[in-house]
């Protein structure tokens, strides 16, 4: 059950693929059946989802390091992990066959500011690597090659059977993503798009309206700017089903830089 708090690391001898896709070693081949058993709605487990990512060039970006951080997160109570790139998804799926994995792939294109799983190639690769849910940019910004959000969500459902998490920046975009068929909606891009550049995450102002207006079966995730356990608890109090925390837990590079900058400031008496 991907929706249970028992999603932990373990071994698996089943290395078969699903729907013709090559599966990483250790990826249990009953993924599609496990997801379909939830019915039309994919149950979102309540609690903490840890975003295990590292910037380009960092030694933390090694797949084995990412997989170790993911395992540590799951062992200590996280209900799932959010991972970037097919390589990292595959590494964690091999090490933690039973983990709930939200997968994405950040890729940049000169003609578009959309970079979180921007197109069909990225969606297919993330799903093939072993993600349980594919996270995509679900803002209204133009996508590379003129691909439409509606088409991508529909293809993910029909061709892959892949549940989709919508990373949004506004109430309107969250509601539209749910209308298009996204099972989960996250406040991930609040404060990170051109339209929301003047605001700072977390998206506290989005949670209440989204909770009130999203269809009952759509999961709501608070993501972005959660820097403390108290803030994570506040997100649940405001209506989120789950909270994604990244930098505050796994962002070694950014956290060390922050401490270093602070300690380098002149000392005043």
PDB file of C-alpha atoms in Angstrom:
ATOM      1  CA  UNK A   1       0.000   0.000   0.000  1.00  0.00           C
ATOM      2  CA  UNK A   2       1.739   3.158  -1.165  1.00  0.00           C
ATOM      3  CA  UNK A   3      -0.575   5.225   0.977  1.00  0.00           C
ATOM      4  CA  UNK A   4       0.437   3.668   4.277  1.00  0.00           C
ATOM      5  CA  UNK A   5       3.073   4.767   6.733  1.00  0.00           C
ATOM      6  CA  UNK A   6       4.717   1.377   6.275  1.00  0.00           C
ATOM      7  CA  UNK A   7       6.375   2.568   3.053  1.00  0.00           C
ATOM      8  CA  UNK A   8       9.911   1.690   4.030  1.00  0.00           C
ATOM      9  CA  UNK A   9      13.077   0.301   2.535  1.00  0.00           C
ATOM     10  CA  UNK A  10      13.390  -3.424   1.945  1.00  0.00           C
ATOM     11  CA  UNK A  11      14.582  -6.015  -0.506  1.00  0.00           C
ATOM     12  CA  UNK A  12      12.766  -7.363  -3.526  1.00  0.00           C
ATOM     13  CA  UNK A  13      13.738 -10.156  -5.860  1.00  0.00           C
ATOM     14  CA  UNK A  14      11.213  -9.118  -8.507  1.00  0.00           C
ATOM     15  CA  UNK A  15      12.973  -7.288 -11.325  1.00  0.00           C
ATOM     16  CA  UNK A  16      10.340  -7.463 -14.051  1.00  0.00           C
ATOM     17  CA  UNK A  17       9.110  -4.480 -16.001  1.00  0.00           C
ATOM     18  CA  UNK A  18       5.630  -2.992 -16.183  1.00  0.00           C
ATOM     19  CA  UNK A  19       3.750  -2.310 -19.404  1.00  0.00           C
ATOM     20  CA  UNK A  20       6.847  -2.936 -21.487  1.00  0.00           C
ATOM     21  CA  UNK A  21       9.042  -0.508 -19.572  1.00  0.00           C
ATOM     22  CA  UNK A  22      12.464  -1.543 -18.346  1.00  0.00           C
ATOM     23  CA  UNK A  23      12.469  -1.502 -14.554  1.00  0.00           C
ATOM     24  CA  UNK A  24      15.413  -0.804 -12.260  1.00  0.00           C
ATOM     25  CA  UNK A  25      16.712  -3.693 -10.199  1.00  0.00           C
ATOM     26  CA  UNK A  26      14.569  -4.049  -7.095  1.00  0.00           C
ATOM     27  CA  UNK A  27      11.492  -2.336  -8.492  1.00  0.00           C
ATOM     28  CA  UNK A  28       8.487  -4.450  -7.558  1.00  0.00           C
ATOM     29  CA  UNK A  29       6.459  -5.291 -10.640  1.00  0.00           C
ATOM     30  CA  UNK A  30       3.069  -4.894  -8.940  1.00  0.00           C
ATOM     31  CA  UNK A  31       3.229  -1.085  -8.955  1.00  0.00           C
ATOM     32  CA  UNK A  32       0.364  -0.582 -11.384  1.00  0.00           C
ATOM     33  CA  UNK A  33      -1.866  -3.009  -9.514  1.00  0.00           C
ATOM     34  CA  UNK A  34      -1.001  -1.322  -6.227  1.00  0.00           C
ATOM     35  CA  UNK A  35      -1.976   2.066  -7.601  1.00  0.00           C
ATOM     36  CA  UNK A  36      -5.118   0.817  -9.328  1.00  0.00           C
ATOM     37  CA  UNK A  37      -6.278  -0.773  -6.090  1.00  0.00           C
ATOM     38  CA  UNK A  38      -6.875   2.730  -4.778  1.00  0.00           C
ATOM     39  CA  UNK A  39      -9.626   3.197  -7.369  1.00  0.00           C
ATOM     40  CA  UNK A  40     -10.077   6.427  -9.292  1.00  0.00           C
ATOM     41  CA  UNK A  41      -8.558   8.416  -6.434  1.00  0.00           C
ATOM     42  CA  UNK A  42      -4.955   7.994  -5.362  1.00  0.00           C
ATOM     43  CA  UNK A  43      -4.807   8.187  -1.589  1.00  0.00           C
ATOM     44  CA  UNK A  44      -2.297  10.742  -0.310  1.00  0.00           C
ATOM     45  CA  UNK A  45      -0.689   9.626   2.965  1.00  0.00           C
ATOM     46  CA  UNK A  46      -0.795  12.248   5.673  1.00  0.00           C
ATOM     47  CA  UNK A  47       2.517  13.394   7.043  1.00  0.00           C
ATOM     48  CA  UNK A  48       6.003  14.319   5.907  1.00  0.00           C
ATOM     49  CA  UNK A  49       7.388  13.810   2.418  1.00  0.00           C
ATOM     50  CA  UNK A  50      11.098  14.550   2.204  1.00  0.00           C
ATOM     51  CA  UNK A  51      12.471  16.124  -0.960  1.00  0.00           C
ATOM     52  CA  UNK A  52      15.860  14.492  -1.454  1.00  0.00           C
ATOM     53  CA  UNK A  53      17.678  16.599  -4.020  1.00  0.00           C
ATOM     54  CA  UNK A  54      21.072  18.214  -4.482  1.00  0.00           C
ATOM     55  CA  UNK A  55      22.315  20.980  -6.791  1.00  0.00           C
ATOM     56  CA  UNK A  56      24.409  20.306  -9.860  1.00  0.00           C
ATOM     57  CA  UNK A  57      28.077  19.939  -9.031  1.00  0.00           C
ATOM     58  CA  UNK A  58      27.501  18.935  -5.423  1.00  0.00           C
ATOM     59  CA  UNK A  59      29.040  15.684  -4.127  1.00  0.00           C
ATOM     60  CA  UNK A  60      25.653  15.116  -2.475  1.00  0.00           C
ATOM     61  CA  UNK A  61      24.187  14.543  -5.944  1.00  0.00           C
ATOM     62  CA  UNK A  62      25.738  11.090  -6.167  1.00  0.00           C
ATOM     63  CA  UNK A  63      22.912   8.537  -6.623  1.00  0.00           C
ATOM     64  CA  UNK A  64      24.171   6.428  -3.711  1.00  0.00           C
ATOM     65  CA  UNK A  65      24.147   9.476  -1.435  1.00  0.00           C
ATOM     66  CA  UNK A  66      20.636  10.421  -2.549  1.00  0.00           C
ATOM     67  CA  UNK A  67      19.463   6.851  -1.931  1.00  0.00           C
ATOM     68  CA  UNK A  68      21.027   6.811   1.538  1.00  0.00           C
ATOM     69  CA  UNK A  69      19.327  10.092   2.485  1.00  0.00           C
ATOM     70  CA  UNK A  70      16.034   8.746   1.180  1.00  0.00           C
ATOM     71  CA  UNK A  71      16.382   5.586   3.244  1.00  0.00           C
ATOM     72  CA  UNK A  72      17.240   7.584   6.358  1.00  0.00           C
ATOM     73  CA  UNK A  73      14.170   9.759   5.791  1.00  0.00           C
ATOM     74  CA  UNK A  74      11.859   6.772   5.417  1.00  0.00           C
ATOM     75  CA  UNK A  75      13.314   4.964   8.418  1.00  0.00           C
ATOM     76  CA  UNK A  76      12.629   7.976  10.576  1.00  0.00           C
ATOM     77  CA  UNK A  77       8.975   8.404   9.713  1.00  0.00           C
ATOM     78  CA  UNK A  78       8.669  10.096   6.324  1.00  0.00           C
ATOM     79  CA  UNK A  79       5.697   8.728   4.389  1.00  0.00           C
ATOM     80  CA  UNK A  80       7.431   9.260   1.064  1.00  0.00           C
ATOM     81  CA  UNK A  81      10.211  11.001  -0.834  1.00  0.00           C
ATOM     82  CA  UNK A  82      10.325  13.445  -3.712  1.00  0.00           C
ATOM     83  CA  UNK A  83      13.206  12.843  -6.121  1.00  0.00           C
ATOM     84  CA  UNK A  84      14.672  14.624  -9.131  1.00  0.00           C
ATOM     85  CA  UNK A  85      15.961  12.811 -12.257  1.00  0.00           C
ATOM     86  CA  UNK A  86      15.431   9.272 -13.521  1.00  0.00           C
ATOM     87  CA  UNK A  87      18.882   8.309 -12.216  1.00  0.00           C
ATOM     88  CA  UNK A  88      18.028   9.219  -8.638  1.00  0.00           C
ATOM     89  CA  UNK A  89      14.558   7.696  -8.840  1.00  0.00           C
ATOM     90  CA  UNK A  90      16.061   4.418 -10.041  1.00  0.00           C
ATOM     91  CA  UNK A  91      18.700   4.426  -7.297  1.00  0.00           C
ATOM     92  CA  UNK A  92      16.123   4.941  -4.549  1.00  0.00           C
ATOM     93  CA  UNK A  93      13.708   2.418  -6.051  1.00  0.00           C
ATOM     94  CA  UNK A  94      16.485  -0.175  -6.038  1.00  0.00           C
ATOM     95  CA  UNK A  95      17.408   0.557  -2.436  1.00  0.00           C
ATOM     96  CA  UNK A  96      13.861   1.133  -1.167  1.00  0.00           C
ATOM     97  CA  UNK A  97      11.460  -0.976  -3.275  1.00  0.00           C
ATOM     98  CA  UNK A  98       8.411  -0.178  -1.134  1.00  0.00           C
ATOM     99  CA  UNK A  99       8.925   3.578  -0.871  1.00  0.00           C
ATOM    100  CA  UNK A 100       6.360   6.072  -2.114  1.00  0.00           C
ATOM    101  CA  UNK A 101       8.284   8.078  -4.712  1.00  0.00           C
ATOM    102  CA  UNK A 102       7.123  11.345  -6.237  1.00  0.00           C
ATOM    103  CA  UNK A 103       9.390  11.809  -9.236  1.00  0.00           C
ATOM    104  CA  UNK A 104      10.276  14.763 -11.396  1.00  0.00           C
ATOM    105  CA  UNK A 105      12.972  15.794 -13.850  1.00  0.00           C
ATOM    106  CA  UNK A 106      14.255  19.358 -13.992  1.00  0.00           C
ATOM    107  CA  UNK A 107      15.221  20.376 -17.514  1.00  0.00           C
ATOM    108  CA  UNK A 108      15.571  23.870 -18.940  1.00  0.00           C
ATOM    109  CA  UNK A 109      14.705  25.060 -22.424  1.00  0.00           C
ATOM    110  CA  UNK A 110      15.458  28.492 -23.927  1.00  0.00           C
ATOM    111  CA  UNK A 111      11.899  29.116 -25.101  1.00  0.00           C
ATOM    112  CA  UNK A 112      10.150  28.349 -21.798  1.00  0.00           C
ATOM    113  CA  UNK A 113      10.522  29.043 -18.084  1.00  0.00           C
ATOM    114  CA  UNK A 114       8.856  25.706 -17.253  1.00  0.00           C
ATOM    115  CA  UNK A 115      11.501  23.308 -15.928  1.00  0.00           C
ATOM    116  CA  UNK A 116       9.798  20.767 -13.640  1.00  0.00           C
ATOM    117  CA  UNK A 117       9.046  17.759 -15.851  1.00  0.00           C
ATOM    118  CA  UNK A 118       8.190  20.091 -18.743  1.00  0.00           C
ATOM    119  CA  UNK A 119       7.212  17.594 -21.453  1.00  0.00           C
ATOM    120  CA  UNK A 120       6.251  14.107 -22.487  1.00  0.00           C
ATOM    121  CA  UNK A 121       9.821  12.825 -22.737  1.00  0.00           C
ATOM    122  CA  UNK A 122      10.452  13.771 -19.114  1.00  0.00           C
ATOM    123  CA  UNK A 123       7.154  12.312 -17.898  1.00  0.00           C
ATOM    124  CA  UNK A 124       7.868   8.999 -19.614  1.00  0.00           C
ATOM    125  CA  UNK A 125      11.414   8.837 -18.244  1.00  0.00           C
ATOM    126  CA  UNK A 126      10.341   9.593 -14.671  1.00  0.00           C
ATOM    127  CA  UNK A 127       7.627   6.949 -14.787  1.00  0.00           C
ATOM    128  CA  UNK A 128       9.893   4.370 -16.394  1.00  0.00           C
ATOM    129  CA  UNK A 129      12.543   4.968 -13.717  1.00  0.00           C
ATOM    130  CA  UNK A 130      10.136   3.834 -11.017  1.00  0.00           C
ATOM    131  CA  UNK A 131       8.192   6.806  -9.673  1.00  0.00           C
ATOM    132  CA  UNK A 132       4.741   6.159  -8.195  1.00  0.00           C
ATOM    133  CA  UNK A 133       3.569   9.694  -8.968  1.00  0.00           C
ATOM    134  CA  UNK A 134       4.912  12.126 -11.576  1.00  0.00           C
ATOM    135  CA  UNK A 135       5.225  15.765 -10.486  1.00  0.00           C
ATOM    136  CA  UNK A 136       4.904  18.365 -13.239  1.00  0.00           C
ATOM    137  CA  UNK A 137       4.739  22.136 -13.547  1.00  0.00           C
ATOM    138  CA  UNK A 138       1.016  22.856 -13.788  1.00  0.00           C
ATOM    139  CA  UNK A 139       1.171  26.632 -14.129  1.00  0.00           C
ATOM    140  CA  UNK A 140      -0.301  28.463 -17.095  1.00  0.00           C
ATOM    141  CA  UNK A 141       3.128  29.302 -18.533  1.00  0.00           C
ATOM    142  CA  UNK A 142       3.921  28.165 -22.099  1.00  0.00           C
ATOM    143  CA  UNK A 143       5.693  24.811 -22.231  1.00  0.00           C
ATOM    144  CA  UNK A 144       8.565  23.775 -24.532  1.00  0.00           C
ATOM    145  CA  UNK A 145       7.553  22.814 -28.063  1.00  0.00           C
ATOM    146  CA  UNK A 146       4.033  24.122 -27.480  1.00  0.00           C
ATOM    147  CA  UNK A 147       3.013  21.075 -25.431  1.00  0.00           C
ATOM    148  CA  UNK A 148      -0.169  21.593 -23.436  1.00  0.00           C
ATOM    149  CA  UNK A 149      -0.771  20.664 -19.833  1.00  0.00           C
ATOM    150  CA  UNK A 150      -4.123  19.103 -20.709  1.00  0.00           C
ATOM    151  CA  UNK A 151      -2.556  16.827 -23.308  1.00  0.00           C
ATOM    152  CA  UNK A 152       0.276  15.764 -21.014  1.00  0.00           C
ATOM    153  CA  UNK A 153      -2.028  14.874 -18.125  1.00  0.00           C
ATOM    154  CA  UNK A 154      -4.309  12.914 -20.436  1.00  0.00           C
ATOM    155  CA  UNK A 155      -1.410  11.012 -22.021  1.00  0.00           C
ATOM    156  CA  UNK A 156       0.035  10.221 -18.611  1.00  0.00           C
ATOM    157  CA  UNK A 157      -3.282   8.700 -17.617  1.00  0.00           C
ATOM    158  CA  UNK A 158      -4.114   6.855 -20.830  1.00  0.00           C
ATOM    159  CA  UNK A 159      -0.690   5.717 -22.023  1.00  0.00           C
ATOM    160  CA  UNK A 160       1.112   5.146 -18.731  1.00  0.00           C
ATOM    161  CA  UNK A 161      -1.538   4.926 -16.055  1.00  0.00           C
ATOM    162  CA  UNK A 162       0.596   7.431 -14.162  1.00  0.00           C
ATOM    163  CA  UNK A 163      -0.866   9.566 -11.368  1.00  0.00           C
ATOM    164  CA  UNK A 164       0.156  13.221 -11.620  1.00  0.00           C
ATOM    165  CA  UNK A 165       1.034  15.762  -8.938  1.00  0.00           C
ATOM    166  CA  UNK A 166       0.460  19.336 -10.093  1.00  0.00           C
ATOM    167  CA  UNK A 167       3.063  21.862  -8.941  1.00  0.00           C
ATOM    168  CA  UNK A 168       1.161  25.159  -8.958  1.00  0.00           C
ATOM    169  CA  UNK A 169       1.560  28.797  -7.986  1.00  0.00           C
ATOM    170  CA  UNK A 170      -2.041  29.958  -7.638  1.00  0.00           C
ATOM    171  CA  UNK A 171      -5.548  28.945  -6.688  1.00  0.00           C
ATOM    172  CA  UNK A 172      -6.752  29.148 -10.287  1.00  0.00           C
ATOM    173  CA  UNK A 173      -3.965  26.912 -11.570  1.00  0.00           C
ATOM    174  CA  UNK A 174      -4.540  24.407  -8.787  1.00  0.00           C
ATOM    175  CA  UNK A 175      -8.239  24.131  -9.562  1.00  0.00           C
ATOM    176  CA  UNK A 176      -7.552  23.829 -13.286  1.00  0.00           C
ATOM    177  CA  UNK A 177      -5.008  21.078 -12.692  1.00  0.00           C
ATOM    178  CA  UNK A 178      -7.561  19.132 -10.666  1.00  0.00           C
ATOM    179  CA  UNK A 179     -10.140  19.623 -13.417  1.00  0.00           C
ATOM    180  CA  UNK A 180      -7.677  18.200 -15.936  1.00  0.00           C
ATOM    181  CA  UNK A 181      -7.214  15.075 -13.829  1.00  0.00           C
ATOM    182  CA  UNK A 182      -4.224  15.679 -11.561  1.00  0.00           C
ATOM    183  CA  UNK A 183      -4.708  13.594  -8.416  1.00  0.00           C
ATOM    184  CA  UNK A 184      -2.522  15.731  -6.143  1.00  0.00           C
ATOM    185  CA  UNK A 185      -1.980  19.493  -6.066  1.00  0.00           C
ATOM    186  CA  UNK A 186       1.030  21.124  -4.429  1.00  0.00           C
ATOM    187  CA  UNK A 187       1.887  24.756  -3.659  1.00  0.00           C
ATOM    188  CA  UNK A 188       5.410  24.087  -4.944  1.00  0.00           C
ATOM    189  CA  UNK A 189       5.753  27.049  -7.288  1.00  0.00           C
ATOM    190  CA  UNK A 190       4.160  29.750  -5.133  1.00  0.00           C
ATOM    191  CA  UNK A 191       6.744  32.535  -5.142  1.00  0.00           C
ATOM    192  CA  UNK A 192       8.829  30.947  -7.892  1.00  0.00           C
ATOM    193  CA  UNK A 193       7.024  32.055 -11.058  1.00  0.00           C
ATOM    194  CA  UNK A 194       6.893  35.362 -12.856  1.00  0.00           C
ATOM    195  CA  UNK A 195       3.315  35.888 -11.669  1.00  0.00           C
ATOM    196  CA  UNK A 196       4.183  35.282  -8.008  1.00  0.00           C
ATOM    197  CA  UNK A 197       7.653  36.809  -7.825  1.00  0.00           C
ATOM    198  CA  UNK A 198       6.453  39.424  -5.322  1.00  0.00           C
ATOM    199  CA  UNK A 199       5.401  36.869  -2.689  1.00  0.00           C
ATOM    200  CA  UNK A 200       7.410  34.588  -0.430  1.00  0.00           C
ATOM    201  CA  UNK A 201       6.723  30.904   0.198  1.00  0.00           C
ATOM    202  CA  UNK A 202       5.260  29.010   1.991  1.00  0.00           C
ATOM    203  CA  UNK A 203       1.935  29.424   0.238  1.00  0.00           C
ATOM    204  CA  UNK A 204      -0.116  29.889   3.375  1.00  0.00           C
ATOM    205  CA  UNK A 205      -2.675  31.978   1.500  1.00  0.00           C
ATOM    206  CA  UNK A 206      -3.288  29.146  -0.980  1.00  0.00           C
ATOM    207  CA  UNK A 207      -3.964  26.310   1.422  1.00  0.00           C
ATOM    208  CA  UNK A 208      -7.333  27.388   2.784  1.00  0.00           C
ATOM    209  CA  UNK A 209      -8.932  28.265  -0.575  1.00  0.00           C
ATOM    210  CA  UNK A 210      -7.506  25.147  -2.238  1.00  0.00           C
ATOM    211  CA  UNK A 211      -8.774  22.930   0.576  1.00  0.00           C
ATOM    212  CA  UNK A 212     -12.225  24.472   0.302  1.00  0.00           C
ATOM    213  CA  UNK A 213     -12.497  24.362  -3.489  1.00  0.00           C
ATOM    214  CA  UNK A 214     -10.594  21.266  -4.624  1.00  0.00           C
ATOM    215  CA  UNK A 215     -12.694  18.155  -5.250  1.00  0.00           C
ATOM    216  CA  UNK A 216     -12.876  15.891  -2.213  1.00  0.00           C
ATOM    217  CA  UNK A 217     -10.667  13.199  -3.735  1.00  0.00           C
ATOM    218  CA  UNK A 218      -7.765  15.479  -4.681  1.00  0.00           C
ATOM    219  CA  UNK A 219      -4.823  15.502  -2.277  1.00  0.00           C
ATOM    220  CA  UNK A 220      -3.358  18.826  -1.171  1.00  0.00           C
ATOM    221  CA  UNK A 221       0.368  19.176  -0.507  1.00  0.00           C
ATOM    222  CA  UNK A 222       2.163  22.148   0.980  1.00  0.00           C
ATOM    223  CA  UNK A 223       5.632  22.485  -0.524  1.00  0.00           C
ATOM    224  CA  UNK A 224       8.131  25.302  -0.696  1.00  0.00           C
ATOM    225  CA  UNK A 225       9.698  27.357   2.064  1.00  0.00           C
ATOM    226  CA  UNK A 226       8.942  24.982   4.940  1.00  0.00           C
ATOM    227  CA  UNK A 227      11.946  25.632   7.173  1.00  0.00           C
ATOM    228  CA  UNK A 228      10.916  24.147  10.519  1.00  0.00           C
ATOM    229  CA  UNK A 229       8.847  21.430  12.126  1.00  0.00           C
ATOM    230  CA  UNK A 230       6.505  24.118  13.446  1.00  0.00           C
ATOM    231  CA  UNK A 231       5.910  25.385   9.910  1.00  0.00           C
ATOM    232  CA  UNK A 232       5.181  21.850   8.726  1.00  0.00           C
ATOM    233  CA  UNK A 233       2.612  21.430  11.481  1.00  0.00           C
ATOM    234  CA  UNK A 234       1.038  24.767  10.533  1.00  0.00           C
ATOM    235  CA  UNK A 235       0.604  23.551   6.962  1.00  0.00           C
ATOM    236  CA  UNK A 236      -1.452  20.587   8.163  1.00  0.00           C
ATOM    237  CA  UNK A 237      -3.492  22.862  10.401  1.00  0.00           C
ATOM    238  CA  UNK A 238      -4.298  25.058   7.393  1.00  0.00           C
ATOM    239  CA  UNK A 239      -5.636  22.130   5.411  1.00  0.00           C
ATOM    240  CA  UNK A 240      -2.743  20.331   3.733  1.00  0.00           C
ATOM    241  CA  UNK A 241      -2.824  16.545   3.668  1.00  0.00           C
ATOM    242  CA  UNK A 242       0.957  16.268   3.488  1.00  0.00           C
ATOM    243  CA  UNK A 243       4.007  18.509   3.647  1.00  0.00           C
ATOM    244  CA  UNK A 244       7.104  18.357   1.467  1.00  0.00           C
ATOM    245  CA  UNK A 245      10.315  19.527   3.136  1.00  0.00           C
ATOM    246  CA  UNK A 246      13.597  19.656   1.250  1.00  0.00           C
ATOM    247  CA  UNK A 247      16.338  22.170   1.988  1.00  0.00           C
ATOM    248  CA  UNK A 248      15.700  22.256   5.741  1.00  0.00           C
ATOM    249  CA  UNK A 249      16.346  18.503   5.952  1.00  0.00           C
ATOM    250  CA  UNK A 250      18.518  17.419   3.007  1.00  0.00           C
ATOM    251  CA  UNK A 251      19.936  20.671   1.636  1.00  0.00           C
ATOM    252  CA  UNK A 252      23.466  20.328   2.991  1.00  0.00           C
ATOM    253  CA  UNK A 253      24.996  22.703   0.440  1.00  0.00           C
ATOM    254  CA  UNK A 254      22.518  25.531   0.990  1.00  0.00           C
ATOM    255  CA  UNK A 255      22.388  25.098   4.744  1.00  0.00           C
ATOM    256  CA  UNK A 256      26.186  25.232   5.119  1.00  0.00           C
ATOM    257  CA  UNK A 257      26.328  28.292   2.851  1.00  0.00           C
ATOM    258  CA  UNK A 258      23.711  30.008   5.004  1.00  0.00           C
ATOM    259  CA  UNK A 259      25.581  29.315   8.224  1.00  0.00           C
ATOM    260  CA  UNK A 260      28.877  30.382   6.677  1.00  0.00           C
ATOM    261  CA  UNK A 261      27.476  33.692   5.440  1.00  0.00           C
ATOM    262  CA  UNK A 262      26.011  34.441   8.835  1.00  0.00           C
ATOM    263  CA  UNK A 263      29.239  33.651  10.654  1.00  0.00           C
ATOM    264  CA  UNK A 264      31.252  35.836   8.288  1.00  0.00           C
ATOM    265  CA  UNK A 265      29.274  38.937   9.155  1.00  0.00           C
ATOM    266  CA  UNK A 266      31.115  41.496  11.294  1.00  0.00           C
ATOM    267  CA  UNK A 267      30.655  40.942  15.016  1.00  0.00           C
ATOM    268  CA  UNK A 268      28.959  43.833  16.764  1.00  0.00           C
ATOM    269  CA  UNK A 269      28.906  44.357  20.514  1.00  0.00           C
TER     270      UNK A 269
END
